[in-house]
Amino acid sequence: TALRDLSGVLRIRGTPTLTRVYRWRGASAQHHVGHRAAMTTLAERLRAHSGLFVAGSGYSSIGIPDCIEHGRRAAVGAADYVTMSR
């Protein structure tokens, strides 16, 4: 679903080399030791892909209010990117 939705917007061609779906039915994401370092690395790598934004409990948010705030920040970043790209 994500590939289908993003392919047209980001002009992605080809098949992903790796995909994973994690589901925590009835629970919040449980971050492992080292998660913060992994998210720091992810943030550094995302800087090389302007216009790509991620959000959700699997990244840096745990509770619902955190997820909402993280999503809002990603949305503002995306809106600013689109506005500045014109």
GROMACS .gro file of N, CA and C in nm, residues 27-81:
model
  165
   27ALA      N    1  -0.156  -0.304   2.151
   27ALA     CA    2  -0.044  -0.258   2.233
   27ALA      C    3   0.029  -0.145   2.161
   28SER      N    4   0.104  -0.071   2.238
   28SER     CA    5   0.190   0.031   2.181
   28SER      C    6   0.319  -0.034   2.133
   29ALA      N    7   0.389   0.036   2.045
   29ALA     CA    8   0.518  -0.015   1.999
   29ALA      C    9   0.612  -0.028   2.119
   30GLN      N   10   0.689  -0.133   2.120
   30GLN     CA   11   0.786  -0.156   2.226
   30GLN      C   12   0.925  -0.137   2.165
   31HIS      N   13   0.986  -0.022   2.193
   31HIS     CA   14   1.116   0.007   2.135
   31HIS      C   15   1.224  -0.071   2.208
   32HIS      N   16   1.318  -0.123   2.131
   32HIS     CA   17   1.427  -0.204   2.186
   32HIS      C   18   1.545  -0.116   2.225
   33VAL      N   19   1.637  -0.171   2.302
   33VAL     CA   20   1.761  -0.103   2.335
   33VAL      C   21   1.831  -0.070   2.203
   34GLY      N   22   1.875   0.052   2.188
   34GLY     CA   23   1.941   0.094   2.065
   34GLY      C   24   1.848   0.165   1.968
   35HIS      N   25   1.720   0.172   2.004
   35HIS     CA   26   1.622   0.235   1.915
   35HIS      C   27   1.655   0.382   1.890
   36ARG      N   28   1.691   0.453   1.993
   36ARG     CA   29   1.720   0.596   1.979
   36ARG      C   30   1.837   0.618   1.883
   37ALA      N   31   1.941   0.537   1.894
   37ALA     CA   32   2.056   0.548   1.803
   37ALA      C   33   2.013   0.517   1.660
   38ALA      N   34   1.927   0.418   1.643
   38ALA     CA   35   1.878   0.384   1.509
   38ALA      C   36   1.797   0.498   1.451
   39MET      N   37   1.719   0.566   1.534
   39MET     CA   38   1.639   0.679   1.486
   39MET      C   39   1.727   0.799   1.451
   40THR      N   40   1.836   0.815   1.523
   40THR     CA   41   1.932   0.920   1.490
   40THR      C   42   1.994   0.892   1.354
   41THR      N   43   2.032   0.767   1.330
   41THR     CA   44   2.087   0.728   1.200
   41THR      C   45   1.984   0.747   1.090
   42LEU      N   46   1.860   0.710   1.116
   42LEU     CA   47   1.753   0.728   1.018
   42LEU      C   48   1.737   0.876   0.984
   43ALA      N   49   1.735   0.962   1.084
   43ALA     CA   50   1.721   1.106   1.062
   43ALA      C   51   1.835   1.158   0.975
   44GLU      N   52   1.957   1.111   1.000
   44GLU     CA   53   2.071   1.153   0.920
   44GLU      C   54   2.054   1.108   0.774
   45ARG      N   55   2.009   0.986   0.755
   45ARG     CA   56   1.992   0.934   0.619
   45ARG      C   57   1.876   1.002   0.546
   46LEU      N   58   1.772   1.039   0.620
   46LEU     CA   59   1.658   1.108   0.558
   46LEU      C   60   1.697   1.244   0.503
   47ARG      N   61   1.800   1.307   0.562
   47ARG     CA   62   1.844   1.438   0.513
   47ARG      C   63   1.890   1.430   0.368
   48ALA      N   64   1.934   1.313   0.325
   48ALA     CA   65   1.979   1.295   0.186
   48ALA      C   66   1.863   1.279   0.090
   49HIS      N   67   1.741   1.270   0.141
   49HIS     CA   68   1.622   1.249   0.058
   49HIS      C   69   1.521   1.359   0.086
   50SER      N   70   1.550   1.477   0.036
   50SER     CA   71   1.460   1.590   0.063
   50SER      C   72   1.320   1.558   0.012
   51GLY      N   73   1.222   1.593   0.090
   51GLY     CA   74   1.083   1.567   0.054
   51GLY      C   75   1.029   1.437   0.108
   52LEU      N   76   1.112   1.357   0.174
   52LEU     CA   77   1.066   1.232   0.234
   52LEU      C   78   1.054   1.253   0.385
   53PHE      N   79   0.935   1.228   0.438
   53PHE     CA   80   0.907   1.249   0.580
   53PHE      C   81   0.845   1.123   0.637
   54VAL      N   82   0.880   1.088   0.760
   54VAL     CA   83   0.823   0.971   0.826
   54VAL      C   84   0.764   1.014   0.960
   55ALA      N   85   0.664   0.942   1.005
   55ALA     CA   86   0.602   0.972   1.134
   55ALA      C   87   0.533   0.847   1.185
   56GLY      N   88   0.515   0.840   1.315
   56GLY     CA   89   0.442   0.730   1.374
   56GLY      C   90   0.509   0.676   1.499
   57SER      N   91   0.441   0.586   1.565
   57SER     CA   92   0.492   0.532   1.691
   57SER      C   93   0.617   0.449   1.673
   58GLY      N   94   0.640   0.397   1.556
   58GLY     CA   95   0.758   0.316   1.533
   58GLY      C   96   0.886   0.397   1.523
   59TYR      N   97   0.875   0.527   1.513
   59TYR     CA   98   0.993   0.611   1.497
   59TYR      C   99   1.032   0.674   1.630
   60SER      N  100   0.966   0.780   1.669
   60SER     CA  101   1.007   0.847   1.793
   60SER      C  102   0.891   0.878   1.885
   61SER      N  103   0.774   0.830   1.853
   61SER     CA  104   0.656   0.858   1.935
   61SER      C  105   0.611   0.730   2.004
   62ILE      N  106   0.558   0.744   2.123
   62ILE     CA  107   0.509   0.625   2.194
   62ILE      C  108   0.360   0.635   2.218
   63GLY      N  109   0.316   0.739   2.287
   63GLY     CA  110   0.173   0.753   2.315
   63GLY      C  111   0.100   0.821   2.201
   64ILE      N  112  -0.032   0.815   2.207
   64ILE     CA  113  -0.113   0.876   2.102
   64ILE      C  114  -0.085   1.026   2.088
   65PRO      N  115  -0.077   1.103   2.199
   65PRO     CA  116  -0.046   1.246   2.183
   65PRO      C  117   0.089   1.269   2.114
   66ASP      N  118   0.188   1.185   2.146
   66ASP     CA  119   0.319   1.196   2.080
   66ASP      C  120   0.307   1.167   1.931
   67CYS      N  121   0.229   1.064   1.896
   67CYS     CA  122   0.210   1.029   1.755
   67CYS      C  123   0.144   1.144   1.679
   68ILE      N  124   0.045   1.206   1.741
   68ILE     CA  125  -0.023   1.319   1.677
   68ILE      C  126   0.075   1.433   1.655
   69GLU      N  127   0.153   1.466   1.756
   69GLU     CA  128   0.251   1.575   1.742
   69GLU      C  129   0.356   1.541   1.636
   70HIS      N  130   0.404   1.419   1.635
   70HIS     CA  131   0.503   1.377   1.537
   70HIS      C  132   0.444   1.384   1.395
   71GLY      N  133   0.320   1.341   1.380
   71GLY     CA  134   0.253   1.350   1.251
   71GLY      C  135   0.234   1.493   1.207
   72ARG      N  136   0.199   1.580   1.300
   72ARG     CA  137   0.182   1.722   1.267
   72ARG      C  138   0.313   1.784   1.222
   73ARG      N  139   0.422   1.751   1.292
   73ARG     CA  140   0.553   1.805   1.252
   73ARG      C  141   0.591   1.756   1.112
   74ALA      N  142   0.564   1.630   1.083
   74ALA     CA  143   0.594   1.575   0.951
   74ALA      C  144   0.508   1.644   0.845
   75ALA      N  145   0.381   1.669   0.877
   75ALA     CA  146   0.291   1.735   0.783
   75ALA      C  147   0.336   1.878   0.755
   76VAL      N  148   0.378   1.949   0.858
   76VAL     CA  149   0.427   2.086   0.840
   76VAL      C  150   0.553   2.084   0.754
   77GLY      N  151   0.643   1.989   0.782
   77GLY     CA  152   0.765   1.978   0.702
   77GLY      C  153   0.733   1.949   0.556
   78ALA      N  154   0.637   1.859   0.532
   78ALA     CA  155   0.597   1.826   0.394
   78ALA      C  156   0.533   1.946   0.325
   79ALA      N  157   0.447   2.016   0.396
   79ALA     CA  158   0.381   2.134   0.338
   79ALA      C  159   0.485   2.242   0.307
   80ASP      N  160   0.579   2.262   0.397
   80ASP     CA  161   0.684   2.361   0.371
   80ASP      C  162   0.768   2.319   0.250
   81TYR      N  163   0.798   2.191   0.240
   81TYR     CA  164   0.877   2.140   0.127
   81TYR      C  165   0.804   2.165  -0.006
   0.00000   0.00000   0.00000
